[in-house]
Coordinates of C-alpha atoms in Angstrom, one line a residue:
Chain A
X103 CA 5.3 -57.4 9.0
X104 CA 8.6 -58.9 8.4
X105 CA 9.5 -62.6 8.0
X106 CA 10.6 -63.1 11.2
X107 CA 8.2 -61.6 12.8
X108 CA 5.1 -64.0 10.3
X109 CA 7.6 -66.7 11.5
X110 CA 6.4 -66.2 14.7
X111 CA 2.5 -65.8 14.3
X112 CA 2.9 -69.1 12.1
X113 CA 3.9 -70.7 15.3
X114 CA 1.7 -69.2 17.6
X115 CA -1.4 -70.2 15.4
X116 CA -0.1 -73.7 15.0
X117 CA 0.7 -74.2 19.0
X118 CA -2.8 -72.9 19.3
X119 CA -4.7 -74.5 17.2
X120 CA -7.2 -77.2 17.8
X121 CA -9.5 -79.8 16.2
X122 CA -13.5 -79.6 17.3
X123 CA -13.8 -83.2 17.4
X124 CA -17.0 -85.0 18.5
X125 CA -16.4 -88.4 19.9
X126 CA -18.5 -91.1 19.5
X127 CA -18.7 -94.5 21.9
X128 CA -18.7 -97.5 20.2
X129 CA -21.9 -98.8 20.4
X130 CA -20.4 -102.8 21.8
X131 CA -19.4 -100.7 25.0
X132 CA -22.6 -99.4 25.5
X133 CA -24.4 -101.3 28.3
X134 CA -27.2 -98.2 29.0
X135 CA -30.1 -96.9 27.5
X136 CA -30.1 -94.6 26.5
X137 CA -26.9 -94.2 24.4
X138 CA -24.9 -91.8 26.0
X139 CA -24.1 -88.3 23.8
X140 CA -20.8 -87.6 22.0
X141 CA -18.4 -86.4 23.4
X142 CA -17.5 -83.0 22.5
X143 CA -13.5 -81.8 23.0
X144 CA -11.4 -79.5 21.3
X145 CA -7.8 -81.7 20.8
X146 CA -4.7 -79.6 20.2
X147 CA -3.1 -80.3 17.1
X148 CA 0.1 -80.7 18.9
X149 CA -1.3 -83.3 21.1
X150 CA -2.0 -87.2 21.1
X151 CA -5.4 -88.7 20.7
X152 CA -4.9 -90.8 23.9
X153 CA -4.1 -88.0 26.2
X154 CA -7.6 -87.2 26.3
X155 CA -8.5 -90.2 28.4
X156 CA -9.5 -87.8 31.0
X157 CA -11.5 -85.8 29.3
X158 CA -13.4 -88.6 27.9
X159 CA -13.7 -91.4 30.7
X160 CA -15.7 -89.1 33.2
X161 CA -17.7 -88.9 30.1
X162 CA -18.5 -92.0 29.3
X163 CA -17.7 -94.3 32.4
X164 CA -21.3 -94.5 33.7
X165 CA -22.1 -96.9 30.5
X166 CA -18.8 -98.6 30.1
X167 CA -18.7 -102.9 30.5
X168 CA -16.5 -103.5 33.6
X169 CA -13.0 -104.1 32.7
X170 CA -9.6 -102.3 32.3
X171 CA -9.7 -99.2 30.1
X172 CA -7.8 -99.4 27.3
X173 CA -8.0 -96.3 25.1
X174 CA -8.2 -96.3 21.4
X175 CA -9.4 -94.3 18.2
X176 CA -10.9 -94.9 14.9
X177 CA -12.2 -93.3 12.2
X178 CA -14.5 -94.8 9.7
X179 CA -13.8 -97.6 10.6
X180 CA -9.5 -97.0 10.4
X181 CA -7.6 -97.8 13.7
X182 CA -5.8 -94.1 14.4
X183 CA -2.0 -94.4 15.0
X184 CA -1.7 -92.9 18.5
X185 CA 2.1 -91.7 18.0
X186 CA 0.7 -89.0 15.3
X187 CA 0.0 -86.0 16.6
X188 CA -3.6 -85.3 16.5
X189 CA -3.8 -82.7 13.7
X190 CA -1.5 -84.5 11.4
X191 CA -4.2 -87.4 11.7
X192 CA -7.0 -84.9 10.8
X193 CA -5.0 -83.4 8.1
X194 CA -4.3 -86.5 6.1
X195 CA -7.5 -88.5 7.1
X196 CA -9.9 -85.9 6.5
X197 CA -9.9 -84.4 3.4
X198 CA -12.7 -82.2 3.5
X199 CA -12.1 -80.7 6.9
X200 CA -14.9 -81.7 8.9
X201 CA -15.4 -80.0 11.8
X202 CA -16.1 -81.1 14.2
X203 CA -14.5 -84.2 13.6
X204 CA -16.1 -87.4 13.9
X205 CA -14.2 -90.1 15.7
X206 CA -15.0 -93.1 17.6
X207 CA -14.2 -93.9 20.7
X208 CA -12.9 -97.4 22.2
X209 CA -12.2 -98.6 25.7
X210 CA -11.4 -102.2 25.4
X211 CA -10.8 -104.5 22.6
X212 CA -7.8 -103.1 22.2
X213 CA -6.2 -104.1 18.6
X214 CA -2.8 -105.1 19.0
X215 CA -2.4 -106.9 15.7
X216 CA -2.5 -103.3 14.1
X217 CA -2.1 -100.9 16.6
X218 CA 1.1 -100.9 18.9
X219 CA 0.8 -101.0 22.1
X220 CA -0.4 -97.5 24.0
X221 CA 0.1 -97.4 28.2
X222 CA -1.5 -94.1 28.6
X223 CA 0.2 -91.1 29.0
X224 CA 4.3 -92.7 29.4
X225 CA 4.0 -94.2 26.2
X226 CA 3.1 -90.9 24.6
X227 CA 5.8 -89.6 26.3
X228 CA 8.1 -92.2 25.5
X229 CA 7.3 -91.9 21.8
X230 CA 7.4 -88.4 21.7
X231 CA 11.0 -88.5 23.5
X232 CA 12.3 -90.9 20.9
X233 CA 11.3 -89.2 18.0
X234 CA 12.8 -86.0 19.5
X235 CA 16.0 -88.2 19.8
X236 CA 15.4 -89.4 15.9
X237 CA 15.5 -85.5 15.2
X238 CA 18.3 -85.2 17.4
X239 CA 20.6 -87.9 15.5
X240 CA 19.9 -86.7 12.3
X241 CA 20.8 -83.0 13.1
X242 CA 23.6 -83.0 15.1
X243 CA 24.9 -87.0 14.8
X244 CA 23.7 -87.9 18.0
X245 CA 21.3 -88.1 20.5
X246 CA 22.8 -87.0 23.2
X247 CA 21.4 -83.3 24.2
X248 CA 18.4 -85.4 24.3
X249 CA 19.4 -88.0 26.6
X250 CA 21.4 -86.1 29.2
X251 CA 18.7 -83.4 29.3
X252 CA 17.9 -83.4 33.0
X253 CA 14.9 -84.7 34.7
X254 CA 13.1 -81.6 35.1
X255 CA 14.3 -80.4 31.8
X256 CA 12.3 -83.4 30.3
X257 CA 9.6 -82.8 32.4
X258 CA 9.0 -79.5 31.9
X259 CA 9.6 -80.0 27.7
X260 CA 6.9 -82.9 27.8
X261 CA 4.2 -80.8 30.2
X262 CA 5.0 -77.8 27.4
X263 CA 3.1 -80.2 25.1
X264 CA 0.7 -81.4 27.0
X265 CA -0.7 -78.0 28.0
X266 CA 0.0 -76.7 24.4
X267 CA 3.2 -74.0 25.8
X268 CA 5.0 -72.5 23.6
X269 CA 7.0 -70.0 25.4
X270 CA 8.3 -72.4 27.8
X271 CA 8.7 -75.4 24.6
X272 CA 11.0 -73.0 23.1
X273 CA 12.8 -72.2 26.1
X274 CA 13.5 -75.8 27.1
X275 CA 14.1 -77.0 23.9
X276 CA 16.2 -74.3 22.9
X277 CA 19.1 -76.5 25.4
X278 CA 19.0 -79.3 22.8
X279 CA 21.0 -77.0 20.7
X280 CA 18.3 -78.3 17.4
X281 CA 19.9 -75.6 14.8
X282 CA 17.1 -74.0 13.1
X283 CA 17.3 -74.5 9.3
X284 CA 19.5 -71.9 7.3
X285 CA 17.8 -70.6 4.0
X286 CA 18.9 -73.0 1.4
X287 CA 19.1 -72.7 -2.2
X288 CA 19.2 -74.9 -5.3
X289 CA 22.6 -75.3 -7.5
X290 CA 23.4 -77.3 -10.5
X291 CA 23.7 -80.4 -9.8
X292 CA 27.9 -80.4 -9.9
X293 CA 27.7 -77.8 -7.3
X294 CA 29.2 -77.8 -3.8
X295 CA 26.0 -78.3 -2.4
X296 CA 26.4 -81.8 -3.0
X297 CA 29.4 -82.5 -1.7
X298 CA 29.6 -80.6 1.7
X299 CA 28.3 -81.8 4.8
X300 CA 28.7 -79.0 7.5
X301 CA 28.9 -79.2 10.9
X302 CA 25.9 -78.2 13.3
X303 CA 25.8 -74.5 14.1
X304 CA 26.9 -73.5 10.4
X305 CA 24.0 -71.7 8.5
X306 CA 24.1 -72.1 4.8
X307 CA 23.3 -68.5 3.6
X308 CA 26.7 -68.0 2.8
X309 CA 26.9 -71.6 1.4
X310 CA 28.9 -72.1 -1.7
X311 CA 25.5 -72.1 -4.1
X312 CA 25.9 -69.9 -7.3
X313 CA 22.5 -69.3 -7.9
X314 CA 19.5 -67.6 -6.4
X315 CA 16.9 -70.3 -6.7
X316 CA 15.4 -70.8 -3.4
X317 CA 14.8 -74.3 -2.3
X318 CA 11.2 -74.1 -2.1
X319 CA 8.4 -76.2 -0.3
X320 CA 8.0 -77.5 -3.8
X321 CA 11.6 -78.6 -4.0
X322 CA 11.2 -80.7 -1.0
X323 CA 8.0 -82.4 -1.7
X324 CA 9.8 -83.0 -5.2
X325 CA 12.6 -84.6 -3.8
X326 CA 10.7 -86.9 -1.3
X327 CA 8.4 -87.7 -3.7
X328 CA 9.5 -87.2 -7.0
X329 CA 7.2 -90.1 -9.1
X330 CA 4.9 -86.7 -8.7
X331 CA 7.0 -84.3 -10.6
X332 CA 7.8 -85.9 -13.9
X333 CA 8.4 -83.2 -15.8
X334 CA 9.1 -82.9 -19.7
X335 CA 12.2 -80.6 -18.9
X336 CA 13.7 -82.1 -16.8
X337 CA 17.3 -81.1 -17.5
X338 CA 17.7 -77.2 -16.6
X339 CA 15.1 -77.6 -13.1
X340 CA 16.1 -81.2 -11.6
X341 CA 17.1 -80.9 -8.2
X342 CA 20.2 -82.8 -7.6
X343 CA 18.3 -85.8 -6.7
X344 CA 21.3 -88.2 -7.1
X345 CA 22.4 -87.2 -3.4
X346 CA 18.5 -88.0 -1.9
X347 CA 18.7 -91.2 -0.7
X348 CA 15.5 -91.7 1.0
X349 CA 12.1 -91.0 -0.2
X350 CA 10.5 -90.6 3.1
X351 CA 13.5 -88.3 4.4
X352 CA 14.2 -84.9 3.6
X353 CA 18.1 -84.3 2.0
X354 CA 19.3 -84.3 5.5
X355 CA 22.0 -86.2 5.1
X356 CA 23.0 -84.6 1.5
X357 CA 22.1 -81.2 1.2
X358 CA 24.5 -79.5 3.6
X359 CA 21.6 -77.3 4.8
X360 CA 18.7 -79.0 5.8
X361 CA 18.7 -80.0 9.5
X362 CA 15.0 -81.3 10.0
X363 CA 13.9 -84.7 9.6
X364 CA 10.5 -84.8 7.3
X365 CA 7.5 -87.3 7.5
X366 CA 5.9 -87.7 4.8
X367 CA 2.6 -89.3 5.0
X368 CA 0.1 -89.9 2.0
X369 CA -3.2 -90.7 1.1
X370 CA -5.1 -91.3 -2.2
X371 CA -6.4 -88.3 -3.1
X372 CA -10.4 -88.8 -5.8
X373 CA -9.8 -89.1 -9.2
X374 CA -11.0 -85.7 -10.4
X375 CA -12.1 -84.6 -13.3
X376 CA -9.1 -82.6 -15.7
X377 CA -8.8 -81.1 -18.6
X378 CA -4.8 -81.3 -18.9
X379 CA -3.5 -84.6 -20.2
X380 CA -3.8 -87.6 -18.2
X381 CA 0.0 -87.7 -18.4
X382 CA 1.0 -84.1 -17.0
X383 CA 2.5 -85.3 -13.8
X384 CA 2.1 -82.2 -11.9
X385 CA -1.6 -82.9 -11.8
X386 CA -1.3 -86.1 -9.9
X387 CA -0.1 -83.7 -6.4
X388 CA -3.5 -82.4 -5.7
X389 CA -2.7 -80.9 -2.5
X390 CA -0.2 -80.5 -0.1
X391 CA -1.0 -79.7 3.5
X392 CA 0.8 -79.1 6.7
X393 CA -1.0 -77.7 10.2
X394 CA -3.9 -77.4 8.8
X395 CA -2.7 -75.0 6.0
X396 CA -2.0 -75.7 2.3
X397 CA 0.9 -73.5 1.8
X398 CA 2.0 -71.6 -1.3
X399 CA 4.7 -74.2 -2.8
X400 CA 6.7 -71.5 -3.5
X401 CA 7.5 -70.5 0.0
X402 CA 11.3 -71.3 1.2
X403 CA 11.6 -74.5 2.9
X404 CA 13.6 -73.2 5.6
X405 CA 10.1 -71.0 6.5
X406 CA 7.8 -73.8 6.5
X407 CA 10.2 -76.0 8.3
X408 CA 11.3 -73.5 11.2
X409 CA 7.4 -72.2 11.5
X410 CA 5.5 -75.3 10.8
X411 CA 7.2 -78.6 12.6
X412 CA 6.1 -79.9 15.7
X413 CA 7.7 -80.1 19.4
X414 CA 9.5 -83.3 18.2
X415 CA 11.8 -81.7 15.5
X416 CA 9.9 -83.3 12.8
X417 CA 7.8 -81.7 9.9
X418 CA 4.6 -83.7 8.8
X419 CA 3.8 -82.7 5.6
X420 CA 0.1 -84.0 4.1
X421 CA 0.1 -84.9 0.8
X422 CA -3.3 -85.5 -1.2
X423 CA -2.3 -87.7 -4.8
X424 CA -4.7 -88.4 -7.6
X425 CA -5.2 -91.7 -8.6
X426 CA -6.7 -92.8 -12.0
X427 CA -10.1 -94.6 -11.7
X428 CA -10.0 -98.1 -11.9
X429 CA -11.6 -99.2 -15.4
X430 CA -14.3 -101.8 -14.1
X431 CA -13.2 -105.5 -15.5
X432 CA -15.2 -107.1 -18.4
X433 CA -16.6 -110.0 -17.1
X434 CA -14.8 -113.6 -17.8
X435 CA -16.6 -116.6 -17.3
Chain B
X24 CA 37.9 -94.3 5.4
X25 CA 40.0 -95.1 8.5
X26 CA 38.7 -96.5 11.2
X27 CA 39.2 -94.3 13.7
X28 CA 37.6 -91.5 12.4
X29 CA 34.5 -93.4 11.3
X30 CA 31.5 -93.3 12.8
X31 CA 30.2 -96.4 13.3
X32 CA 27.4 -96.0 10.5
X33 CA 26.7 -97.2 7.0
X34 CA 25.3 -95.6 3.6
X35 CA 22.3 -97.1 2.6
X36 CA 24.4 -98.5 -0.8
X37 CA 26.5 -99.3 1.4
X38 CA 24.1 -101.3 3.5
X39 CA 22.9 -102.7 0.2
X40 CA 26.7 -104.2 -0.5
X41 CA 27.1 -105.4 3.0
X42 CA 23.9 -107.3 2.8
X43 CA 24.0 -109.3 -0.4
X44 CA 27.9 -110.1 1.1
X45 CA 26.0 -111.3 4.4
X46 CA 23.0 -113.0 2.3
X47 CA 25.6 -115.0 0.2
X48 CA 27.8 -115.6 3.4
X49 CA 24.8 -117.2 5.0
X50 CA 23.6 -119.3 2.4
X51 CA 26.9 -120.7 2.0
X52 CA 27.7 -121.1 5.2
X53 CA 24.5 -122.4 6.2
X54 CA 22.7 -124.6 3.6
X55 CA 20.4 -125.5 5.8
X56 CA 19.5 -122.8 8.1
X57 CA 16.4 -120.8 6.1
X58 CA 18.6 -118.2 4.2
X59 CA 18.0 -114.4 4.1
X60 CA 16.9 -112.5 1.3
X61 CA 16.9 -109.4 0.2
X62 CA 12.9 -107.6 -0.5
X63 CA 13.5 -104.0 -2.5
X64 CA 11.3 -101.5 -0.6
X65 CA 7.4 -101.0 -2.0
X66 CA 6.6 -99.0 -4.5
X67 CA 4.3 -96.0 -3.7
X68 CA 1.2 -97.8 -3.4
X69 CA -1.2 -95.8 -5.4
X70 CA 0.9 -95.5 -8.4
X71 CA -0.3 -98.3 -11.0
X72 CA 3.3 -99.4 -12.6
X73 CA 4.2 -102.0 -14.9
X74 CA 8.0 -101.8 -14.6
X75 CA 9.9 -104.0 -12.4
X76 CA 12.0 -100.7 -11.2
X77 CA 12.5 -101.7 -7.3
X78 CA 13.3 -99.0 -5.0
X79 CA 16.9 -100.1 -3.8
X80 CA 17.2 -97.4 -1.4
X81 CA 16.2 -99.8 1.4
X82 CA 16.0 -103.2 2.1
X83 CA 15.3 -105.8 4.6
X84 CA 16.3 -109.6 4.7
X85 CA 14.2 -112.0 6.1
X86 CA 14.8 -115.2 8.3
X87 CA 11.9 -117.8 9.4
X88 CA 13.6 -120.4 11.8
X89 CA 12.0 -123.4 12.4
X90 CA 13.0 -124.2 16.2
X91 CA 12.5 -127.9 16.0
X92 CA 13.5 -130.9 13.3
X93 CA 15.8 -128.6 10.8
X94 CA 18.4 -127.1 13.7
X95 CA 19.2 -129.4 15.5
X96 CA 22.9 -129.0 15.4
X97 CA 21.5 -125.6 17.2
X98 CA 22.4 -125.2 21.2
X99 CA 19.4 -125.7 23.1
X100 CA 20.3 -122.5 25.0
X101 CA 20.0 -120.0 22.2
X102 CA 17.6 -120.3 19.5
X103 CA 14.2 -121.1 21.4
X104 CA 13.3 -124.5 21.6
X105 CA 10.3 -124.3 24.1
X106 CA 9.5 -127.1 26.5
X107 CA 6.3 -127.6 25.7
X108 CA 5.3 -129.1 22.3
X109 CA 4.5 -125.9 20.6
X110 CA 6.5 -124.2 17.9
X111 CA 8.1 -120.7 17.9
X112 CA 8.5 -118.8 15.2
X113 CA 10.6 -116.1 14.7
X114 CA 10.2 -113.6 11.6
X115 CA 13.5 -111.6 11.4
X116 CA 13.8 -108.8 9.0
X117 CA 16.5 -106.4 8.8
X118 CA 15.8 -103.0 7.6
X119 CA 18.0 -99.9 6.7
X120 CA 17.3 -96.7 8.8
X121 CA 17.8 -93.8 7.3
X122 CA 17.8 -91.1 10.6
X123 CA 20.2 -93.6 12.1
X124 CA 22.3 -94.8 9.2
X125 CA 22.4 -98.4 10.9
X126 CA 20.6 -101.7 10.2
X127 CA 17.9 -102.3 12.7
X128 CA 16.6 -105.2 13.8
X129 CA 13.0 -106.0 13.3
X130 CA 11.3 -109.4 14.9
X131 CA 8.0 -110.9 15.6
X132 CA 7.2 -114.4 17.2
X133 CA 4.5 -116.4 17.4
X134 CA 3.2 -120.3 17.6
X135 CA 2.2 -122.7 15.1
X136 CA -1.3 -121.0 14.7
X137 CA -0.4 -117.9 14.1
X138 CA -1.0 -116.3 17.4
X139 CA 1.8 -113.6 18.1
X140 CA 3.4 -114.0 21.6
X141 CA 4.7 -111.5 23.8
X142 CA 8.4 -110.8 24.2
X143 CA 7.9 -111.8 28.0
X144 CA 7.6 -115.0 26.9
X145 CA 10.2 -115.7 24.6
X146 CA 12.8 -113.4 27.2
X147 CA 12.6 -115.8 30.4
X148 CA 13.9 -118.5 27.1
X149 CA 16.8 -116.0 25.8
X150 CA 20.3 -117.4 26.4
X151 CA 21.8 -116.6 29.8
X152 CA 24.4 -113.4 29.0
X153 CA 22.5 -111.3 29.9
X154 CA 25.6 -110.0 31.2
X155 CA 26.6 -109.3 28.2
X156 CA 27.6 -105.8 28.0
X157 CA 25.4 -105.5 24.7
X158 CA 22.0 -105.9 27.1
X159 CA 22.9 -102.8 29.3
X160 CA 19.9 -101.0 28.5
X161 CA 22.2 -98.2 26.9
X162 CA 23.1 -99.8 24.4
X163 CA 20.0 -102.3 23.1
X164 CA 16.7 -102.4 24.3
X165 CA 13.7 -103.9 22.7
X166 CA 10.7 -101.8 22.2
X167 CA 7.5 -102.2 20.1
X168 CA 6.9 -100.2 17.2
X169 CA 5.7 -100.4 13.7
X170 CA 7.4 -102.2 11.2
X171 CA 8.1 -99.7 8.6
X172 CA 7.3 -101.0 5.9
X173 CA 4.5 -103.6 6.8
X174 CA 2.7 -101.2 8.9
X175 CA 1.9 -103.5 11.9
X176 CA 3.6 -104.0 15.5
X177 CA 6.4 -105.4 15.2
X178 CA 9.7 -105.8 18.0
X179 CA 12.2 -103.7 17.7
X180 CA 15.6 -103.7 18.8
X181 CA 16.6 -99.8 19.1
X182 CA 19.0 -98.4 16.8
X183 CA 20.3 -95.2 18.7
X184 CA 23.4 -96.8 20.5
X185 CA 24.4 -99.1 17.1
X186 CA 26.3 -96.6 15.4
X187 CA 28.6 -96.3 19.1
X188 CA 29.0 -100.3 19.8
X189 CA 29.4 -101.1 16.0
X190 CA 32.5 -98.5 15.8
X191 CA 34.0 -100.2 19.4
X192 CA 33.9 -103.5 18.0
X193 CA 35.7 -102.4 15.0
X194 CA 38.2 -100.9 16.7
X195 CA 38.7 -103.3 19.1
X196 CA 39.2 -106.2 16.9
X197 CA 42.0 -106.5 14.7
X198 CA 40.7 -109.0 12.5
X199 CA 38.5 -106.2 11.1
X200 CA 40.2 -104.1 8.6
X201 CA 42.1 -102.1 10.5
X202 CA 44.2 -99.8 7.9
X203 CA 42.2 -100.8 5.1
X204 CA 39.3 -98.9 6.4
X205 CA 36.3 -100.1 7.3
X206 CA 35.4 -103.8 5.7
X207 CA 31.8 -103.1 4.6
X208 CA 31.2 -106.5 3.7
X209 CA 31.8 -107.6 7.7
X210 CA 29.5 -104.7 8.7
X211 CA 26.5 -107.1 8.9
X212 CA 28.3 -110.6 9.9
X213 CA 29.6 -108.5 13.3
X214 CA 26.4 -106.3 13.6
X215 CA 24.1 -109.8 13.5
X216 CA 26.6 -111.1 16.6
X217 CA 25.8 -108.5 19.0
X218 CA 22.3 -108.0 18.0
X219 CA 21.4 -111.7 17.7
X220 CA 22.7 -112.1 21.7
X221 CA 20.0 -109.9 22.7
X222 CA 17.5 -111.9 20.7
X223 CA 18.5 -115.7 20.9
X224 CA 19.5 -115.6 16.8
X225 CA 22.5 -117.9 16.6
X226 CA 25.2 -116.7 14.2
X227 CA 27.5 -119.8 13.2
X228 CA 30.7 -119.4 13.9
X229 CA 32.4 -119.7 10.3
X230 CA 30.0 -116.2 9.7
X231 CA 32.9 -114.5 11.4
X232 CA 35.6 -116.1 9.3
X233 CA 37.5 -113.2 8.1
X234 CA 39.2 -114.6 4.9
X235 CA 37.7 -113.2 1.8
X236 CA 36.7 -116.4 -0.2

């Protein structure tokens, strides 16, 4: 099977996929006896958490206090950020994978000291839309393919989502004129790379690079987060990290080739037990996961971002970190 | 760069200059407004570090008005003064976007006891241009999002039109570089005018003085 052609399984198993999760009521919004069962749903990954209010409410509206619905999520205790798409949430809170996942349910109390605020389906919309736009601005320099798409254009992109559509996704989407990323490769740091900025529709294959390196999934997750990488030789494979400004952005702005934003999200990974030196860097990544996957860091970027991002242009990458133990205190008194 | 082929955007060291310029502006300026500063970006928060090696790669500065006693050279009409006896507080904070390549404006209010209050509140308060052409809703609208470093809901006033308006106002006014290229150190002064319409933040006057000092 070619490349292209893995390309497009990769995105057909991601569109498809979905998280078992069993959904628990929180037990101060139980008024009936006795408690009423979980709530068993598969989510799409693609999706939002709050989009399955009607799944859930014929479930569980026979017990609920009277009052205005609200919908929110938590899990162990963690109020769940409804703009995340629903498999990015189960791929950095949930280390081990549980399936099915087990979530709690809310219907009121709704916590808007930590959580913004969520109107049902518009504001997933809305949020969705905007971080298309984000994409947008970043790739081309502006958001406008976004914001004069027409209504029924926008309609039909957001109801691709919501029913988990690929073929029509890509169709719609395929208007905003979002350049897929170009194979990239790495350069000495003096190299061209650094210095050009091309225009939209320009792939980089033919880019002014002299070498062959590939700029790998490692590369990126070494530039965003490069406290990870300390390496003893560092002088023959840096990446020109002069150029990457942002931590939390892939070389968008820098590296000529890159034309999708990245999101890195993170979360402290057990102190596990080694036997390389505590100060070997590359032991501090422990794992690095994205749809569900943990990819090979040695597959090109360009792959994992073309096959692996989600409907808003933007690539969530999961990324599991060691921490060292905290030595317990000696007591002072 | 010359201005009419500039975007209307800013590097983030670029954003760095322009806001120690607009810091120091402010403080001298304003002695007794509360002054801005400037908080380097958080670490990675699971690395243990002992260095002081801030992040400079974005920043935000931070304002906490007091609405009554300190201001009161202040015109009733922009920065809130309620009519009841409570106190508004506004937390401003101005942080670097990196998709957008603009300073954003970030805000949260609330009273004396730390309650938050809603934006529908403090709007029916907000000065009276609202026909200004900055509050068409193409250019600046507020919406609620999460601050992002602080991780908590915070106001926002939406950066995807700044780049546009900030480039007009540049090229419109003559005062502001012109063949030089684009005055980074101005960048924030004029970007805080339009932007602190739409919220009720009054910019003295003398922030606008053009003359290098």
């Amino acid at each position: 099977m070619d490349v292209e052609a893995m390309g497009r399984e990769a995105q057909k198993y991601v569109w498809e996929g979905a998280i078992p999760l069993q959904i628990h009521l929180h037990e101060s919004e139980v008024t009936t006896l006795p408690h009423p069962s979980p709530a068993l749903v598969l989510a799409p990954r693609m999706g939002y958490l709050p989009l399955l209010l009607p799944l859930l409410k014929p479930h569980f509206s026979s017990t609920l206090p009277p009052g205005v619905d609200t919908i929110w999520f938590e899990y162990k205790g963690l109020p769940l950020k409804w703009h995340i798409p629903t498999g990015v949430l189960f791929d950095l809170l949930c280390a081990e994978q549980e399936r099915p996942w087990n979530l709690t349910v809310h219907f009121r109390g709704y916590p808007g000291n930590i959580l913004t605020p969520c109107e049902g389906e518009d504001s997933v919309k809305w949020s969705f839309i905007n971080s298309l736009k984000e994409a947008a601005y970043i790739v081309n320099g502006n958001c406008k393919n976004v914001m004069n798409m027409s209504q029924s254009d926008q309609v039909e992109l957001w109801h691709s989502v919501l029913n988990g559509n690929m073929e029509t996704y890509q169709r719609v989407s395929s208007k905003l004129k979002l350049e897929k990323v170009g194979d990239q490769y790495v350069g000495k740091p003096n190299s061209n790379l650094l210095k050009s900025r091309t225009n939209t529709g320009e792939t980089d294959t033919g880019g002014p690079v002299k070498t062959d390196k590939c700029f790998t999934l490692r590369d990126a997750v070494k530039a965003l987060l490069p406290e990870l990488f300390v390496e003893k030789t560092l002088i023959d494979e840096e990446i020109p990290r002069i150029e990457l400004e942002e931590e939390s952005r892939a070389p968008s702005d820098d590296e000529s080739n890159t034309r999708n934003e990245e999101d890195v999200e993170e979360k402290q990974g057990e102190n596990v037990e080694c036997c390389c030196p505590s100060d070997d860097a590359e032991t501090k990544l422990k794992l690095v996961r994205i749809q569900g996957i943990e990819p090979k860091l040695e597959i090109p970027f360009s792959w994992v971002v073309n096959n692996l991002m989600n409907p808003e242009h933007f690539l969530h990458i999961c990324v599991f970190v060691k921490v060292p133990q905290a030595k317990p205190l000696p007591h002072d008194r | 760069m010359d201005i009419s082929s500039w975007d209307g955007t800013l590097s983030s060291s670029d954003f760095c200059l322009a806001a120690h310029a607009f810091t120091e502006k402010w403080k001298r300026i304003n002695p007794v407004l509360p002054p801005w500063s400037w908080v380097p970006r958080p670490k990675s928060p699971w690395l243990a570090s002992h260095e002081e090696d801030h992040d400079e790669k974005s920043h935000k500065g931070n304002e906490e008005p007091n609405c009554l006693g300190k201001d009161e050279y202040i015109d009733n009409a922009t920065l809130v003064q309620s009519y009841r006896q409570d106190v508004r507080y506004f937390d401003f904070h101005i942080v670097y976007s990196a998709s957008y390549r603009v300073p954003v404006l970030y805000f949260r209010t609330y009273s004396s006891d730390g309650q938050p209050l809603l934006l529908e509140d403090i709007e029916k308060e907000l000065p009276g241009n609202s026909t200004n052409v900055l509050m068409e809703s193409k250019w600046t609208f507020i919406t609620q999002e999460e601050h992002p470093y602080l991780n908590r809901p915070w106001y926002k006033l939406h950066p995807c039109g700044t780049s546009e308006w900030m480039k007009l106002l540049f090229l419109t006014d003559p005062s502001l570089g012109g063949s030089q290229g684009v005055p980074v150190e101005l960048y924030l002064s004029s970007w805080i005018s339009m932007v602190g319409q739409a919220v009720g933040l009054k910019v003295p006057l003398e922030m606008f003085n053009k003359r290098k000092e």
